[in-house]
Tab-separated table of C-alpha atoms in Angstrom:
chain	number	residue	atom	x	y	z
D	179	UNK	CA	-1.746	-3.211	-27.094
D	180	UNK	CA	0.290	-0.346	-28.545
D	181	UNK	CA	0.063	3.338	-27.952
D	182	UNK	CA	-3.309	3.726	-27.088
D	183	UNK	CA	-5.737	2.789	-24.374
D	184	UNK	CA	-5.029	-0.392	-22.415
D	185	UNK	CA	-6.639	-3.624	-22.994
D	186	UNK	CA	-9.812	-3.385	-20.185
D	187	UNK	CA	-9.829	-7.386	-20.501
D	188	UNK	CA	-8.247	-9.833	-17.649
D	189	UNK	CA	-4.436	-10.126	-17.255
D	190	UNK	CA	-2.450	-12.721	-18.519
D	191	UNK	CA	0.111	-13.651	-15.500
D	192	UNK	CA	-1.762	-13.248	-12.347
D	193	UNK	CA	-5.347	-14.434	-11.676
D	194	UNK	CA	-7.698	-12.024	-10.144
D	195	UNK	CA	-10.613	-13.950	-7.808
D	196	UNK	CA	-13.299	-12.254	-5.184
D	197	UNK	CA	-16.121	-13.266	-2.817
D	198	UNK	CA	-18.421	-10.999	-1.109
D	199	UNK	CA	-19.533	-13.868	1.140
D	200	UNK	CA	-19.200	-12.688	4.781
D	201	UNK	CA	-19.202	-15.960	6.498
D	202	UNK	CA	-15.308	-16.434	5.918
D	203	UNK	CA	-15.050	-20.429	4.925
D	204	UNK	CA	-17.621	-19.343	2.110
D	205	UNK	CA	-15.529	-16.619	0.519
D	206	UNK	CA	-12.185	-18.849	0.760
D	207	UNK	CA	-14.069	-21.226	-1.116
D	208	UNK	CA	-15.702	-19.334	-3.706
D	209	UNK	CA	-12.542	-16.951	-4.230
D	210	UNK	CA	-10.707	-20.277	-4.465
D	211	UNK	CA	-12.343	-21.833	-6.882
D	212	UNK	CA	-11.398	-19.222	-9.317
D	213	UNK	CA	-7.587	-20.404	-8.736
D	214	UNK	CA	-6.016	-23.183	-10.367
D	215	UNK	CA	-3.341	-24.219	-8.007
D	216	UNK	CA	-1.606	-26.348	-9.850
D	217	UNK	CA	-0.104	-22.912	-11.936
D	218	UNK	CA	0.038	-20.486	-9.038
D	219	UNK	CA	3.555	-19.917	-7.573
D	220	UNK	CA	1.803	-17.801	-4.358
D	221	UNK	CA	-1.107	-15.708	-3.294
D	222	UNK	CA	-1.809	-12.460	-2.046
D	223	UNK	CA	-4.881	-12.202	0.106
D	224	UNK	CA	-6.360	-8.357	1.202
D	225	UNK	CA	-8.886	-9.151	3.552
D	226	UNK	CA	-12.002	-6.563	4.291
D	227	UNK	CA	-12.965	-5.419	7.943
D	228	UNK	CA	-15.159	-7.709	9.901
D	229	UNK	CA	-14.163	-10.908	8.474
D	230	UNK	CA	-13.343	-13.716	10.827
D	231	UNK	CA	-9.568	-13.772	10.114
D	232	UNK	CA	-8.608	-17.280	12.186
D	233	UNK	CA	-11.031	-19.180	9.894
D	234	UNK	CA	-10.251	-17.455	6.759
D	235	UNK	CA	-6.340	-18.668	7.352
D	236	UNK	CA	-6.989	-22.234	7.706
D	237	UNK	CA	-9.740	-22.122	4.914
D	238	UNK	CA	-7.452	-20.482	2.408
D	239	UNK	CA	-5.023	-23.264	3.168
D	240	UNK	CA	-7.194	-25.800	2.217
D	241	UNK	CA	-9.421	-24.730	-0.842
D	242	UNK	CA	-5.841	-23.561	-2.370
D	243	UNK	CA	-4.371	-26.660	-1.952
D	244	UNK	CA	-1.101	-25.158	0.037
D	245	UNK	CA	0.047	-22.513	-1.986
D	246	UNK	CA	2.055	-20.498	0.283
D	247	UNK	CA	-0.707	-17.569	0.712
D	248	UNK	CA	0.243	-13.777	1.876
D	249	UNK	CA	-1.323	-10.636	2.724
D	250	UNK	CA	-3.005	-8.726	5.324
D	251	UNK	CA	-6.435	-6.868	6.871
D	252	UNK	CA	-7.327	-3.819	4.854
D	253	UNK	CA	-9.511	-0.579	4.675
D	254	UNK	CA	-10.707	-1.414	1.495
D	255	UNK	CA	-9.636	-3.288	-1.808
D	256	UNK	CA	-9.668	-2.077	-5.076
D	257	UNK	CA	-11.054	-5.413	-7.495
D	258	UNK	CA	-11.480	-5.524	-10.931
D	259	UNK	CA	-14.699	-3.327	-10.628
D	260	UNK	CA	-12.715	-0.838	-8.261
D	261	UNK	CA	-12.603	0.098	-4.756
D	262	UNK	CA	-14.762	-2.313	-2.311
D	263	UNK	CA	-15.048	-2.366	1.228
D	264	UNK	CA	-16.482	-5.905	1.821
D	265	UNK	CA	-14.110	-8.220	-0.996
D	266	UNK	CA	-12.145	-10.708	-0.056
D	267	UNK	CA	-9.721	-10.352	-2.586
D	268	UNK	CA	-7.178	-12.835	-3.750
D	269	UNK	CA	-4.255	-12.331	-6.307
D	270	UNK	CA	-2.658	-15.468	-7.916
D	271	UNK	CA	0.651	-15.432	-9.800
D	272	UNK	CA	1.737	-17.648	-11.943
D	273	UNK	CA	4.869	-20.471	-11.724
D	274	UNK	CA	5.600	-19.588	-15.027
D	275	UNK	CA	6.413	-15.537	-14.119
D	276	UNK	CA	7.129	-15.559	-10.225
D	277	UNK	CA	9.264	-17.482	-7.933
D	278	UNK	CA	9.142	-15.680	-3.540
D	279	UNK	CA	10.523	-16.409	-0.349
D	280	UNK	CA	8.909	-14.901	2.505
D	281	UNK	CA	10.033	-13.867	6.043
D	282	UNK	CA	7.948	-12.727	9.205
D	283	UNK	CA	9.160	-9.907	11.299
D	284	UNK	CA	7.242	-10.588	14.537
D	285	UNK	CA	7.116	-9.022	17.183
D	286	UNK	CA	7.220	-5.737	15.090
D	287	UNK	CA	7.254	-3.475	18.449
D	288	UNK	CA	9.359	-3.116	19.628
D	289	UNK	CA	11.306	-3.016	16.678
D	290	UNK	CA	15.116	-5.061	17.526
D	291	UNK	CA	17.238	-3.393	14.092
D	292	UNK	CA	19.709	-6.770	14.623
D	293	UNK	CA	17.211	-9.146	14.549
D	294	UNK	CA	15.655	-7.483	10.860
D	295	UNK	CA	19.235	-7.635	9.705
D	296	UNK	CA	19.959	-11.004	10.500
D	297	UNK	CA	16.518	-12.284	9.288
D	298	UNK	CA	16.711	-10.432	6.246
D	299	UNK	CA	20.267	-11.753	5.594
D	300	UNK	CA	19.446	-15.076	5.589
D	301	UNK	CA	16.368	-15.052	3.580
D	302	UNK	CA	17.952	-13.213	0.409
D	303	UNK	CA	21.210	-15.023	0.794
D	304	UNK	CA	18.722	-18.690	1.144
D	305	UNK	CA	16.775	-17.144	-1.932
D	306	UNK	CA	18.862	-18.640	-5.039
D	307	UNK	CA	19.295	-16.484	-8.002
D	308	UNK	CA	17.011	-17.643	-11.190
D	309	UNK	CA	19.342	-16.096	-14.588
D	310	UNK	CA	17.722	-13.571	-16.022
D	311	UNK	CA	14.741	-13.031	-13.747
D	312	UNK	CA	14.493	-9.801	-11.733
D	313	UNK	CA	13.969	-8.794	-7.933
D	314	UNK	CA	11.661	-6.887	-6.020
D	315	UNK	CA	9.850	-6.802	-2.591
D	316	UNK	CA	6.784	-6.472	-1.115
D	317	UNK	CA	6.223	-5.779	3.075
D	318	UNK	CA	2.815	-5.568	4.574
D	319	UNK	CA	3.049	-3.859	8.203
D	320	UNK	CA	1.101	-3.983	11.280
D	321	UNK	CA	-0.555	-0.499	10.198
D	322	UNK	CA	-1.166	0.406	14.106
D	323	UNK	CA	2.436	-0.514	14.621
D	324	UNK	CA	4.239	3.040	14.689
D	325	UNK	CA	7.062	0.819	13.504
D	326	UNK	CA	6.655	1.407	9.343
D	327	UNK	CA	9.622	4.571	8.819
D	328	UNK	CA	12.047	2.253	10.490
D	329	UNK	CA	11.093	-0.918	8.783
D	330	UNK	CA	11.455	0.703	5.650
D	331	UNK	CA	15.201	2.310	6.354
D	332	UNK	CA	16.374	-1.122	7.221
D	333	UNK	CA	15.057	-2.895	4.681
D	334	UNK	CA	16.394	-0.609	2.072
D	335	UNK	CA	19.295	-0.782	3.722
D	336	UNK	CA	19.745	-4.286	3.381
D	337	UNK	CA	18.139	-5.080	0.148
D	338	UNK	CA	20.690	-2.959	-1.441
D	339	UNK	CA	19.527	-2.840	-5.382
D	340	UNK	CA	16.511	-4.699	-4.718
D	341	UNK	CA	13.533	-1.845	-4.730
D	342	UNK	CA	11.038	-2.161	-1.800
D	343	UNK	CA	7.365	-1.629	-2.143
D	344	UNK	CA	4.165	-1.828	0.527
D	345	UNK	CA	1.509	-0.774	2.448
D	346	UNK	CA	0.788	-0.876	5.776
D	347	UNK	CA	-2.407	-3.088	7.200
D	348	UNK	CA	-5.987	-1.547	8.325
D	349	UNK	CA	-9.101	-2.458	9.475
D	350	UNK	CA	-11.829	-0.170	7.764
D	351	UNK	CA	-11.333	3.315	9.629
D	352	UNK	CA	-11.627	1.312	12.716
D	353	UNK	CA	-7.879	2.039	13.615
D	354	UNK	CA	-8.151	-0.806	16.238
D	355	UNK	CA	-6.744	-3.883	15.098
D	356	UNK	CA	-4.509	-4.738	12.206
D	357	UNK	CA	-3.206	-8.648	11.075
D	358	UNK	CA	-0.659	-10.153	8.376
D	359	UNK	CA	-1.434	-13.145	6.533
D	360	UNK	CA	1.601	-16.006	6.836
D	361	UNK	CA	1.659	-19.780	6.852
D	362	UNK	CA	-1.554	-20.127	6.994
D	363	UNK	CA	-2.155	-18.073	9.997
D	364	UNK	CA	-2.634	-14.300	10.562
D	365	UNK	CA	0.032	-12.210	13.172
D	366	UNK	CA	-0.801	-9.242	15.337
D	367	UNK	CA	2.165	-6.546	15.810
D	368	UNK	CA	4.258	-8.112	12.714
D	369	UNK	CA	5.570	-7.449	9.326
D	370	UNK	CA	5.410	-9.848	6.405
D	371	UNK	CA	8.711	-9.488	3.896
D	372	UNK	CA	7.988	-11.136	0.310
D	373	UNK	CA	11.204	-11.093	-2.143
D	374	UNK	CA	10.002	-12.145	-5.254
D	375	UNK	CA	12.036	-13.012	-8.355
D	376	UNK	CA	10.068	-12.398	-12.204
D	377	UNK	CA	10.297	-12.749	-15.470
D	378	UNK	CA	8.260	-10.035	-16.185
D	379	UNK	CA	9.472	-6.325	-16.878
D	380	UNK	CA	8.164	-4.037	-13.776
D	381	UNK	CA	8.520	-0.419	-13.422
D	382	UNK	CA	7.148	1.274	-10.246
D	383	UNK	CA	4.720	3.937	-8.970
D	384	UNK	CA	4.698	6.726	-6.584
D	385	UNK	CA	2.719	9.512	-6.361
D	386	UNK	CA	0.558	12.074	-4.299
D	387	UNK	CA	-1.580	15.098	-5.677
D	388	UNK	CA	-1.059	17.535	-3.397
D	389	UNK	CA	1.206	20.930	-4.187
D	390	UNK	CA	3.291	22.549	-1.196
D	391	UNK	CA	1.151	25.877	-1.087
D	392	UNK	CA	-0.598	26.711	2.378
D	393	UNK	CA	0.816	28.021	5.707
D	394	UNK	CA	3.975	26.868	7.465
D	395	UNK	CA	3.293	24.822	10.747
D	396	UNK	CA	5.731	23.580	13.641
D	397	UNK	CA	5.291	20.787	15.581
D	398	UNK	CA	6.295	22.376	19.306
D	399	UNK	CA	5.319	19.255	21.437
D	400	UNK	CA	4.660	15.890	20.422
D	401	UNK	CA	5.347	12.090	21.179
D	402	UNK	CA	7.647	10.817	18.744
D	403	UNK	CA	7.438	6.821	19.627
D	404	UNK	CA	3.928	7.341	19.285
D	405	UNK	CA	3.436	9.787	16.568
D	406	UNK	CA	1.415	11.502	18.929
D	407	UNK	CA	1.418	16.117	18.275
D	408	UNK	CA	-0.393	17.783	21.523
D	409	UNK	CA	1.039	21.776	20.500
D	410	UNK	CA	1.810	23.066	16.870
D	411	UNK	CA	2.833	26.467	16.625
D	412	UNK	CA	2.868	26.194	20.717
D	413	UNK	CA	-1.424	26.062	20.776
D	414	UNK	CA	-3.118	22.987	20.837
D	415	UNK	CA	-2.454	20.191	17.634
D	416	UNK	CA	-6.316	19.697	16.900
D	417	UNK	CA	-7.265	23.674	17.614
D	418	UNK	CA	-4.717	25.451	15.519
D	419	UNK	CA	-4.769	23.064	12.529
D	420	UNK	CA	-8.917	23.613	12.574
D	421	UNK	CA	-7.814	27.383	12.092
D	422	UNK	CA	-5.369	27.107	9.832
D	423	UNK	CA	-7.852	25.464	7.724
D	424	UNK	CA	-10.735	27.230	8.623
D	425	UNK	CA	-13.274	25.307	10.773
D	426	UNK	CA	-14.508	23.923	14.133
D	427	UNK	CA	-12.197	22.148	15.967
D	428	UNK	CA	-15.626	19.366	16.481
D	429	UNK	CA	-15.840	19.166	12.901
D	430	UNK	CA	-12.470	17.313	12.764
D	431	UNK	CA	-13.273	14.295	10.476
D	432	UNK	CA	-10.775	11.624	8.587
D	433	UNK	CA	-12.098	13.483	5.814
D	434	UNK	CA	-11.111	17.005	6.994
D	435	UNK	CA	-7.880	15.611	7.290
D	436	UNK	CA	-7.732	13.858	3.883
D	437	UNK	CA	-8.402	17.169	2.202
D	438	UNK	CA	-5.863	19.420	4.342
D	439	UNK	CA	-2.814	17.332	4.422
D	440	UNK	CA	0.290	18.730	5.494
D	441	UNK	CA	3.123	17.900	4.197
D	442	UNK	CA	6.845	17.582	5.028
D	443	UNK	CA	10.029	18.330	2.870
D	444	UNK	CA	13.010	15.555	2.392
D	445	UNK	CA	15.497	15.454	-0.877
D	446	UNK	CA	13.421	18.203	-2.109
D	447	UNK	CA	10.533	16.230	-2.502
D	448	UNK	CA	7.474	17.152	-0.315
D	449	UNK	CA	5.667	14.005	1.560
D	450	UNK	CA	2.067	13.797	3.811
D	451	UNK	CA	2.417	13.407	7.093
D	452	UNK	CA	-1.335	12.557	7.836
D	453	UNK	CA	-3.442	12.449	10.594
D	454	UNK	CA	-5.745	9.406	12.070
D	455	UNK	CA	-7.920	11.694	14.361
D	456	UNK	CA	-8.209	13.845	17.319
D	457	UNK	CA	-6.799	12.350	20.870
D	458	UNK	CA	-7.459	13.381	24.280
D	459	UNK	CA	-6.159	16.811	25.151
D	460	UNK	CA	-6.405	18.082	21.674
D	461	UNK	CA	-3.713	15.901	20.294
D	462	UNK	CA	-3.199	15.056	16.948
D	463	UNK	CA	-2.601	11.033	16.328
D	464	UNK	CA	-0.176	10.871	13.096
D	465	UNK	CA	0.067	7.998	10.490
D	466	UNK	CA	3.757	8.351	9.928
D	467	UNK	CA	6.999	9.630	12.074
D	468	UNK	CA	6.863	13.376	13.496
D	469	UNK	CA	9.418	15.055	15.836
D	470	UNK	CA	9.682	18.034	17.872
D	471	UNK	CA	10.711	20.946	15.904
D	472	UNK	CA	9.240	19.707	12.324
D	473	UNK	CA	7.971	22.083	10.351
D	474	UNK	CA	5.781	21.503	7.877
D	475	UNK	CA	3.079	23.343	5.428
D	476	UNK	CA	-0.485	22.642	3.910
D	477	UNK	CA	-1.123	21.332	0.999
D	478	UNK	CA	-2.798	22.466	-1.560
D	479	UNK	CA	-4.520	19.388	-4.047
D	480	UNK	CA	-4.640	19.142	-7.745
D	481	UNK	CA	-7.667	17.706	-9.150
D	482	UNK	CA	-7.308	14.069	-7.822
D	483	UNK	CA	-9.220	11.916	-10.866
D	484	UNK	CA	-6.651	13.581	-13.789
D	485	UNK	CA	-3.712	13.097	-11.641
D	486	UNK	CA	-4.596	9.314	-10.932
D	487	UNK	CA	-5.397	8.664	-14.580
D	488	UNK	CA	-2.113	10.654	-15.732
D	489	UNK	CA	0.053	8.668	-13.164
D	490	UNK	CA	-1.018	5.371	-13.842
D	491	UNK	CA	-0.542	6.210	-17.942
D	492	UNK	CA	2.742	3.909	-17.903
D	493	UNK	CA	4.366	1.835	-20.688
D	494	UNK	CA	7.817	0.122	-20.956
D	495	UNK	CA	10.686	1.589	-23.842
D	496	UNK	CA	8.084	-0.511	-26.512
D	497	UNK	CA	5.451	1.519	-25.651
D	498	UNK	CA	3.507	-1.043	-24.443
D	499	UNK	CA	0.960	-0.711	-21.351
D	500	UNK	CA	1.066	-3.162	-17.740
D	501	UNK	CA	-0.494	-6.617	-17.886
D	502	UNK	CA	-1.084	-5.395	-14.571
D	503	UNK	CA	-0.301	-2.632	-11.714
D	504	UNK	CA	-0.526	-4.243	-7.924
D	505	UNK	CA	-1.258	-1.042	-5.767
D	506	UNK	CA	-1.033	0.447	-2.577
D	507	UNK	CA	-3.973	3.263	-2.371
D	508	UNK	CA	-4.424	5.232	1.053
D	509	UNK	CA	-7.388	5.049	2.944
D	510	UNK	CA	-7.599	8.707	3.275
D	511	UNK	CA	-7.092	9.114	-0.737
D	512	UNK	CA	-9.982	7.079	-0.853
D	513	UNK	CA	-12.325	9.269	1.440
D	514	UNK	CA	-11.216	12.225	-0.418
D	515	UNK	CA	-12.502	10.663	-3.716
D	516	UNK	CA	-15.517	9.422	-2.200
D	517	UNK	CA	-16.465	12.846	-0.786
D	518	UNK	CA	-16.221	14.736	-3.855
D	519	UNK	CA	-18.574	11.914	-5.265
D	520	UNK	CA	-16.156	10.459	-7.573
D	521	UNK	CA	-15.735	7.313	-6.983
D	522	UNK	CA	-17.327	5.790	-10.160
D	523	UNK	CA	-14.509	8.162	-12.286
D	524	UNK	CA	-12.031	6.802	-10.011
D	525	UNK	CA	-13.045	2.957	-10.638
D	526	UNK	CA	-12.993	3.422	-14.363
D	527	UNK	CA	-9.465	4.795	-14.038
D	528	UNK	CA	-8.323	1.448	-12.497
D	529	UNK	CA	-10.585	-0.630	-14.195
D	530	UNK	CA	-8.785	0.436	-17.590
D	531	UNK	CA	-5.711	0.194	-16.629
D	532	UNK	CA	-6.447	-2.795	-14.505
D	533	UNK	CA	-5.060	-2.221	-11.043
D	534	UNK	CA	-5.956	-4.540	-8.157
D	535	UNK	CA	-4.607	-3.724	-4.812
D	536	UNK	CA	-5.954	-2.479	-1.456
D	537	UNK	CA	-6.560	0.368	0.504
D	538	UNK	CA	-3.616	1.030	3.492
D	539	UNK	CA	-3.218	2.981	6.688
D	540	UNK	CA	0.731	4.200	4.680
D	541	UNK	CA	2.766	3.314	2.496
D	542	UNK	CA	6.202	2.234	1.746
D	543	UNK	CA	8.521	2.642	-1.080
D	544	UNK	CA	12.602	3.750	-1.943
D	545	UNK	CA	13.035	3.308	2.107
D	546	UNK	CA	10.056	5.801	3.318
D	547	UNK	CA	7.147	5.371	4.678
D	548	UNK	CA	4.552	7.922	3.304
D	549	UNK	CA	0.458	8.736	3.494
D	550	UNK	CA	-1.853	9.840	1.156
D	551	UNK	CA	0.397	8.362	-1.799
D	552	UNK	CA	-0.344	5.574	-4.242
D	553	UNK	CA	2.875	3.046	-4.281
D	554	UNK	CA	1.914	0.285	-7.046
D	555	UNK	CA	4.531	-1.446	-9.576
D	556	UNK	CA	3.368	-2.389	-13.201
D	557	UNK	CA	4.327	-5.436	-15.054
D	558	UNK	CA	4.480	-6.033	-18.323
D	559	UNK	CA	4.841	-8.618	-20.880
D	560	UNK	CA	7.813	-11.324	-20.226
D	561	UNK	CA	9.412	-10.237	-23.951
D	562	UNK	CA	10.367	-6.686	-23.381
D	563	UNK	CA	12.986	-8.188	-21.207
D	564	UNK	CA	14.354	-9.769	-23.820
D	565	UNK	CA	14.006	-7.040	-26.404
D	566	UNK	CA	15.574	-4.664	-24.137
């Protein structure tokens, strides 16, 4: 479709299959049976809180005939009708667009730089070179890790020219226990790297809606190894951000925090550094790498349905829209749209322009990990590669 609003109906090179089922050999089986095998290259698997991950492996395995299957636990997944919490939700793509290889960084903590290297090496120089046919990859982190900002700079390190795109695992807002999907099994404290080679055009995504325009902080004690803040502007983390934004310290919520993000500067670009609740001691527990002396400043947000419809407006030189966008949403994103009662605008958006994905505790993209951002890539049609 040309210059206009994007085709609503099903994509063309991936296949897009859910269960609700809760008992987890059910929803393998009816997610799996809207699969061929026989045409799927590999699958990508977000899984929703509370289902039994060591049968869903093995399950998977079976009902899709050994097609190497990928992904991870979520806190949420956004289907064809949206944001869910309780869908398993499986991505298919096709022989005909996609060739992968796929490497498991395990344990992720602690985090041995020479090991990554070496791994990473050897799977892109094992990983033969199709003519004509792009590169990309995708990593899906341990989100309770604390491991993500590094993973990212070393992988974007390595993968020179290849552009690196992810989210980080979750489990609801449970914040307890995150897994990766490989080999028919599912890893605690691990990464998942998936370099994938296409025939399709891709373009990628990246974007926040928050503007740099509230009061200056500084971090003046924290816990960098564990992202943990106890003092910013030398008072307690969790007292003086509740009055910098102007309530009760006990009415800290994941929502609180999702509206009042604060945000930190690098190559002139402003990023959120987000919070995933209050500690002991009035300490902050951060999503994403702090340090002694940051500063940083609230943001201010821009009207969050626009900005997510405007973003995802894409099209390649032809003008034509995405088969498809895979995206990386962030739980607290999410919440925010949710308590402003909008999720039914926010559905439509990526029901139009047909975005399947899950929700993530961070994301990763051009070698940072980030919160509060949407990281997606959109494909398009196989010919504008060969028209352009």
């Amino acid at each position: 479709m040309r210059d206009g609003e994007p085709d609503t109906g099903r994509p063309r090179h991936v296949t897009v299959a859910q269960s609700f089922a809760r008992d987890a050999a059910t929803a393998a089986c009816e997610a799996s049976a809207q699969i061929d095998p026989g045409d799927t290259c590999f699958v990508l698997a977000f899984v929703p809180d509370g289902l039994d991950c060591d049968a869903l492996a093995p399950a998977l395995e079976d009902a899709l005939d050994g097609v190497p299957v990928f992904g991870c636990t979520t806190a949420g997944q956004i289907t064809a009708d949206g944001y869910q919490d309780e869908a398993l939700l499986l991505i298919a793509f096709r022989r005909e667009h996609f060739r992968c290889a796929s490497t498991l960084v395990e344990p992720l903590k602690p985090l041995s730089i020479a090991a990554i290297i070496e791994q990473v090496r050897d799977a892109d120089t094992r990983f033969t070179h199709t003519a004509g046919w792009s590169r990309l990859a995708l990593v899906f982190a341990d989100g309770l890790s604390k491991q993500e900002d590094l993973l990212a700079s070393v992988l974007e390190t390595m993968l020179e020219g290849i552009p690196v795109f992810g989210g980080s695992a979750g489990d609801g807002l449970s914040f307890k226990r995150t897994r990766i999907l490989r080999n028919g099994a599912f890893h605690d404290n691990a990464a998942l790297l998936l370099l994938i080679e296409t025939n399709l055009r891709y373009q990628g995504l990246s974007f926040d809606h928050f503007l740099p325009e509230g009061r200056e902080l500084v971090i003046t004690a924290a816990n960098t190894e564990e992202r943990m803040v106890y003092e910013i502007n030398g008072a307690p983390a969790a007292t003086e951000f509740a009055r910098l934004v102007g309530c009760d310290v006990r009415d800290l919520s994941p929502e609180v925090f999702a509206e009042n993000p604060m945000l930190v500067r690098h190559n002139r670009n402003h990023y959120v550094r987000a919070v995933s609740g209050v500690r002991e001691a009035q300490a902050l527990s951060f999503l994403a790498a702090i340090d002694e002396g940051l500063v940083m400043v609230l943001g201010r947000g821009k009207e969050i349905i626009e900005t997510l419809d405007h973003e995802l407006d894409v099209s390649d030189p032809a003008g034509e829209r995405p088969d498809f966008i895979l995206g990386f949403d962030c739980v607290l994103r999410r919440l925010e749209i949710e308590q402003k009662q909008l999720g039914a605008a926010a559905n439509e958006v990526f029901r139009r322009r047909r975005v399947f994905g899950f929700n993530t505790y961070g994301e990763q993209h051009c070698g940072l990990h980030m919160n509060q951002t949407f990281v997606g890539i959109a494909f398009f049609d196989p010919e504008r590669n060969r028209l352009h």
